[in-house]
Amino acid sequence: MSDFTILTDTNTDLPADYFSQHEIMIVPIAFQLDGKFHNSGNYEEITAKDFYSALRNGSTAGTALANVETFTEVFTDHAQKGKAILAITLSGELSGTYQNGVIARNDVKSQYPDAEIYVVDSINAAGGAGVVTALAVEKRSEGLTAGQTAAWLEEKKHSCIALFTVDDLMHLHRGGRLSKLSAIAGSIIGIKPLLNVAPDGSLKLKDRARGRSNSINTLFSQMQRSLNPDTKLNYVIISHSDCYDDAKKLADLIENAYEVNNLMVEMMGPVIGTHVGPGAIALFFEGDMTRREYESKYYPA
């Protein structure tokens, strides 16, 4: 097994014990609820369920960034010890966290030119960043170096497809992740909007379904068209913002149709939950085509 540190941020949705079992470091992306900041995604002061209950009751939320200083401290410590580190971040189109990681890497490497510091933009969020992180863990266990793993991820991440549905697009508009026109167009009563994370890591409204059940079935059918019929799936992560029963329905559809090595249904953290609101279901998996191929085939400009 290769010896390097994997680091990610609190946007990444994986089981809580996964991080400790695989020795993954986490840098915090702060979130605020009704003006009070919480500098962790681990719910020391508020549970995820309480967070979404507060949003349902009219509370306001927002997010900050994983700051340069935090990255710099971790990177400097590794440089001084001569240990390699690979950081995997939330999409640079959704947050400045990736850019802050790059700034910190460049600053530290100016002092320690031989330091092995790699920063990978997952071009994804929540469980999508989870898939990319889990793949990095696999490659490390196979003996790849930090540099080799980073290079492999830079290619592989484009096949990590992200599809999701939300109850209310106005959360995405208020957070600056979707235009007001798209938000209004997707918020017709009884119509559930379906979005994806585009090839560049931004969010795009792509489809609509009538009612919750149809939106879940449409997520599944969108998944199917990016896969070969005999595909064996490695990682599938379903992130949800306090709607486990609906997320489980999607998980059951997938398990009944495909052989899956690792299927995880995880509560979405507040970093992304702030922007999608309660009731979101997001599906992340490795497709048999890249996102760009998927877009050009099913959503040509």
Coordinates of C-alpha atoms in Angstrom, one line a residue:
M1 CA 0.0 0.0 0.0
S2 CA 1.3 3.4 -1.0
D3 CA 1.7 5.9 1.9
F4 CA 0.2 9.3 1.3
T5 CA -2.6 11.3 2.9
I6 CA -6.0 11.8 1.3
L7 CA -7.8 15.0 2.3
T8 CA -11.2 16.1 1.4
D9 CA -13.7 18.7 2.7
T10 CA -17.0 18.5 4.7
N11 CA -19.1 18.6 1.5
T12 CA -18.1 15.0 0.8
D13 CA -20.8 12.5 1.6
L14 CA -19.5 9.2 2.8
P15 CA -20.4 7.1 5.9
A16 CA -19.0 8.8 9.1
D17 CA -16.8 5.9 10.0
Y18 CA -15.4 5.6 6.4
F19 CA -13.1 8.6 7.0
S20 CA -11.5 7.2 10.1
Q21 CA -11.2 3.6 8.8
H22 CA -9.4 4.9 5.7
E23 CA -7.4 7.7 7.4
I24 CA -8.9 10.5 5.4
M25 CA -8.3 14.0 6.7
I26 CA -11.2 16.6 6.5
V27 CA -11.0 20.3 6.1
P28 CA -14.1 22.2 7.2
I29 CA -16.4 24.3 5.0
A30 CA -18.3 26.4 7.5
F31 CA -22.1 26.8 7.3
Q32 CA -24.4 29.2 9.1
L33 CA -27.9 28.8 10.3
D34 CA -29.8 32.0 11.2
G35 CA -26.6 33.9 11.4
K36 CA -24.7 31.4 13.6
F37 CA -21.7 29.8 12.0
H38 CA -20.7 26.2 12.5
N39 CA -17.2 25.4 11.4
S40 CA -17.7 21.7 10.9
G41 CA -19.9 19.3 8.9
N42 CA -19.9 16.7 11.7
Y43 CA -22.9 18.2 13.6
E44 CA -21.3 18.7 16.9
E45 CA -23.7 21.4 17.7
I46 CA -26.7 20.5 15.5
T47 CA -27.8 17.3 13.9
A48 CA -28.5 17.0 10.2
K49 CA -32.2 16.3 10.9
D50 CA -32.4 19.4 13.0
F51 CA -30.7 21.4 10.3
Y52 CA -33.3 20.4 7.7
S53 CA -36.1 20.8 10.1
A54 CA -35.0 24.4 10.7
L55 CA -34.9 25.1 7.0
R56 CA -38.5 23.7 6.7
N57 CA -39.5 26.1 9.4
G58 CA -38.1 29.1 7.6
S59 CA -34.6 29.4 8.9
T60 CA -32.0 30.8 6.6
A61 CA -28.6 29.2 5.9
G62 CA -25.4 29.9 4.0
T63 CA -21.9 28.6 3.6
A64 CA -18.3 29.9 3.6
L65 CA -15.2 28.3 2.2
A66 CA -12.5 26.0 3.4
N67 CA -9.9 28.8 3.9
V68 CA -6.4 29.1 2.6
E69 CA -4.9 29.1 6.1
T70 CA -6.3 25.7 6.9
F71 CA -5.0 24.1 3.7
T72 CA -1.6 25.9 4.2
E73 CA -1.3 24.5 7.7
V74 CA -1.9 20.9 6.6
F75 CA 0.2 21.2 3.5
T76 CA 3.1 22.7 5.4
D77 CA 3.0 20.0 8.0
H78 CA 3.2 17.3 5.3
A79 CA 6.0 19.2 3.4
Q80 CA 8.1 19.4 6.5
K81 CA 7.6 15.7 7.2
G82 CA 8.3 14.7 3.5
K83 CA 4.9 13.1 3.2
A84 CA 2.8 13.4 0.1
I85 CA -0.8 14.6 0.2
L86 CA -3.8 14.5 -2.2
A87 CA -6.7 16.9 -1.6
I88 CA -10.0 16.3 -3.3
T89 CA -12.5 19.2 -3.2
L90 CA -16.0 20.3 -4.0
S91 CA -16.5 21.5 -7.6
G92 CA -14.6 24.7 -8.3
E93 CA -17.8 25.9 -10.2
L94 CA -19.8 25.7 -6.9
S95 CA -17.3 26.9 -4.4
G96 CA -13.9 28.7 -4.0
T97 CA -12.6 25.9 -1.9
Y98 CA -10.7 24.3 -4.8
Q99 CA -9.1 27.6 -5.6
N100 CA -8.1 28.1 -2.0
G101 CA -6.5 24.7 -2.0
V102 CA -4.5 25.6 -5.1
I103 CA -3.4 28.9 -3.6
A104 CA -2.2 27.1 -0.5
R105 CA -0.4 24.5 -2.5
N106 CA 1.5 27.0 -4.6
D107 CA 2.5 29.0 -1.5
V108 CA 3.8 25.9 0.3
K109 CA 5.6 24.7 -2.8
S110 CA 7.4 28.0 -3.1
Q111 CA 9.0 27.3 0.3
Y112 CA 9.3 23.5 -0.2
P113 CA 9.8 22.9 -3.9
D114 CA 10.0 19.2 -3.5
A115 CA 6.8 18.8 -1.6
E116 CA 4.3 16.4 -3.1
I117 CA 1.0 18.3 -2.9
Y118 CA -1.8 17.5 -5.3
V119 CA -5.2 19.3 -5.4
V120 CA -8.0 17.7 -7.5
D121 CA -11.2 19.4 -8.3
S122 CA -13.8 16.7 -8.1
I123 CA -16.1 18.7 -10.5
N124 CA -18.8 17.2 -8.3
A125 CA -20.5 17.6 -4.9
A126 CA -21.8 15.6 -1.9
G127 CA -21.8 11.9 -2.9
G128 CA -20.1 12.7 -6.2
A129 CA -17.1 13.9 -4.3
G130 CA -17.6 10.8 -2.2
V131 CA -17.2 8.6 -5.2
V132 CA -14.0 10.4 -6.3
T133 CA -12.6 10.1 -2.8
A134 CA -13.5 6.4 -2.5
L135 CA -11.7 5.8 -5.8
A136 CA -8.6 7.5 -4.5
V137 CA -8.7 5.2 -1.5
E138 CA -8.8 2.2 -3.8
K139 CA -5.9 3.5 -5.9
R140 CA -3.8 4.2 -2.8
S141 CA -4.4 0.6 -1.6
E142 CA -3.4 -0.7 -5.0
G143 CA 0.0 0.9 -4.5
L144 CA -0.3 4.0 -6.7
T145 CA 1.6 7.1 -5.5
A146 CA -0.2 10.4 -4.8
G147 CA 0.9 11.8 -8.2
Q148 CA -0.3 8.7 -10.0
T149 CA -3.6 8.7 -8.2
A150 CA -4.1 12.4 -8.9
A151 CA -3.4 11.9 -12.6
W152 CA -5.8 8.9 -12.8
L153 CA -8.6 10.9 -11.0
E154 CA -8.2 13.8 -13.4
E155 CA -9.4 11.4 -16.2
K156 CA -11.8 9.2 -14.2
K157 CA -13.7 12.1 -12.6
H158 CA -15.3 12.9 -15.9
S159 CA -17.2 9.6 -15.8
C160 CA -18.6 10.2 -12.3
I161 CA -22.1 11.2 -13.2
A162 CA -24.3 13.3 -10.9
L163 CA -28.1 13.4 -11.2
F164 CA -30.6 14.9 -8.7
T165 CA -34.0 16.2 -8.0
V166 CA -35.1 18.9 -5.5
D167 CA -38.4 20.0 -4.0
D168 CA -37.8 23.7 -4.4
L169 CA -35.3 25.3 -6.8
M170 CA -35.5 28.6 -5.0
H171 CA -32.9 27.4 -2.6
L172 CA -30.5 27.0 -5.5
H173 CA -31.4 30.5 -6.8
R174 CA -30.9 32.1 -3.4
G175 CA -27.5 30.5 -3.1
G176 CA -26.5 31.8 -6.5
R177 CA -26.2 28.4 -8.0
L178 CA -29.1 28.8 -10.5
S179 CA -30.6 31.7 -12.3
K180 CA -34.0 33.1 -11.2
L181 CA -35.5 32.3 -14.6
S182 CA -34.5 28.6 -14.4
A183 CA -35.7 28.5 -10.8
I184 CA -39.1 29.9 -11.6
A185 CA -39.4 27.6 -14.7
G186 CA -38.7 24.6 -12.6
S187 CA -41.0 25.4 -9.7
I188 CA -44.4 24.8 -11.3
I189 CA -46.7 23.2 -8.7
G190 CA -46.6 19.4 -8.9
I191 CA -43.6 19.4 -11.2
K192 CA -40.3 18.1 -9.8
P193 CA -37.2 19.5 -11.5
L194 CA -34.3 17.2 -12.4
L195 CA -30.8 18.6 -12.6
N196 CA -27.3 17.3 -13.2
V197 CA -23.8 18.4 -12.5
A198 CA -22.5 19.5 -15.9
P199 CA -19.1 18.6 -17.4
D200 CA -17.6 21.8 -16.0
G201 CA -18.9 21.1 -12.5
S202 CA -21.8 23.6 -12.5
L203 CA -25.5 22.8 -11.9
K204 CA -27.9 22.6 -14.8
L205 CA -31.7 22.2 -15.0
K206 CA -32.3 19.4 -17.5
D207 CA -35.7 17.8 -17.1
R208 CA -38.9 17.7 -15.2
A209 CA -41.2 15.0 -13.9
R210 CA -44.7 15.2 -12.5
G211 CA -44.7 14.1 -8.9
R212 CA -42.2 12.6 -6.6
S213 CA -42.5 9.0 -7.7
N214 CA -42.0 9.9 -11.3
S215 CA -39.0 12.0 -10.4
I216 CA -37.4 9.0 -8.7
N217 CA -38.1 6.7 -11.7
T218 CA -36.7 9.4 -14.0
L219 CA -33.5 9.5 -12.1
F220 CA -33.2 5.8 -12.4
S221 CA -33.9 5.8 -16.2
Q222 CA -31.4 8.6 -16.7
M223 CA -28.8 6.4 -14.9
Q224 CA -29.7 3.4 -17.1
R225 CA -29.0 5.3 -20.3
S226 CA -25.5 6.0 -19.3
L227 CA -24.7 2.4 -18.5
N228 CA -24.3 -0.8 -20.5
P229 CA -26.9 -3.4 -19.7
D230 CA -24.4 -5.8 -18.1
T231 CA -22.4 -3.1 -16.2
K232 CA -21.3 -4.1 -12.7
L233 CA -21.2 -0.9 -10.6
N234 CA -18.4 -0.2 -8.2
Y235 CA -19.6 2.8 -6.2
V236 CA -23.1 4.2 -6.1
I237 CA -23.8 6.9 -3.5
I238 CA -27.3 8.4 -3.0
S239 CA -27.3 11.6 -1.0
H240 CA -30.6 12.9 0.5
S241 CA -31.6 15.9 2.5
D242 CA -33.8 14.3 5.1
C243 CA -35.9 12.1 2.8
Y244 CA -34.5 8.6 3.5
D245 CA -37.6 6.6 2.4
D246 CA -37.6 8.2 -1.1
A247 CA -33.8 7.7 -1.4
K248 CA -34.3 4.0 -0.4
K249 CA -36.8 3.6 -3.2
L250 CA -34.2 4.7 -5.7
A251 CA -31.6 2.4 -4.1
D252 CA -34.0 -0.5 -4.4
L253 CA -34.5 0.2 -8.1
I254 CA -30.7 0.2 -8.7
E255 CA -30.1 -3.0 -6.6
N256 CA -32.8 -4.9 -8.4
A257 CA -31.3 -4.0 -11.8
Y258 CA -27.5 -4.0 -11.3
E259 CA -24.8 -5.8 -9.4
V260 CA -23.3 -3.1 -7.1
N261 CA -20.2 -3.5 -5.0
N262 CA -20.8 -0.5 -2.8
L263 CA -24.2 1.2 -2.5
M264 CA -24.4 3.9 0.1
V265 CA -27.5 6.0 1.1
E266 CA -26.2 9.0 3.1
M267 CA -27.7 12.1 4.6
M268 CA -26.5 15.1 2.7
G269 CA -24.4 17.4 4.7
P270 CA -25.3 21.1 5.3
V271 CA -22.7 22.4 2.8
I272 CA -24.8 21.2 -0.2
G273 CA -28.0 20.9 1.9
T274 CA -28.0 24.7 2.3
H275 CA -28.3 25.2 -1.4
V276 CA -30.7 22.3 -2.4
G277 CA -33.0 22.5 0.7
P278 CA -34.9 19.7 2.3
G279 CA -36.2 16.9 0.1
A280 CA -33.4 16.6 -2.4
I281 CA -32.2 13.2 -3.7
A282 CA -28.9 13.1 -5.5
L283 CA -27.5 10.0 -7.4
F284 CA -23.8 9.6 -8.0
F285 CA -22.1 6.7 -9.8
E286 CA -19.4 5.8 -12.4
G287 CA -21.0 5.8 -15.8
D288 CA -19.9 4.0 -19.0
M289 CA -19.6 7.3 -20.7
T290 CA -18.2 10.7 -19.8
R291 CA -20.4 13.5 -18.7
R292 CA -19.6 15.3 -21.9
E293 CA -20.7 12.3 -24.0
Y294 CA -23.8 12.0 -21.9
E295 CA -24.7 15.7 -22.4
S296 CA -24.1 15.6 -26.2
K297 CA -26.1 12.5 -26.6
Y298 CA -29.2 13.3 -24.5
Y299 CA -29.1 17.1 -24.1
P300 CA -27.5 18.5 -27.3
A301 CA -27.1 22.3 -27.3

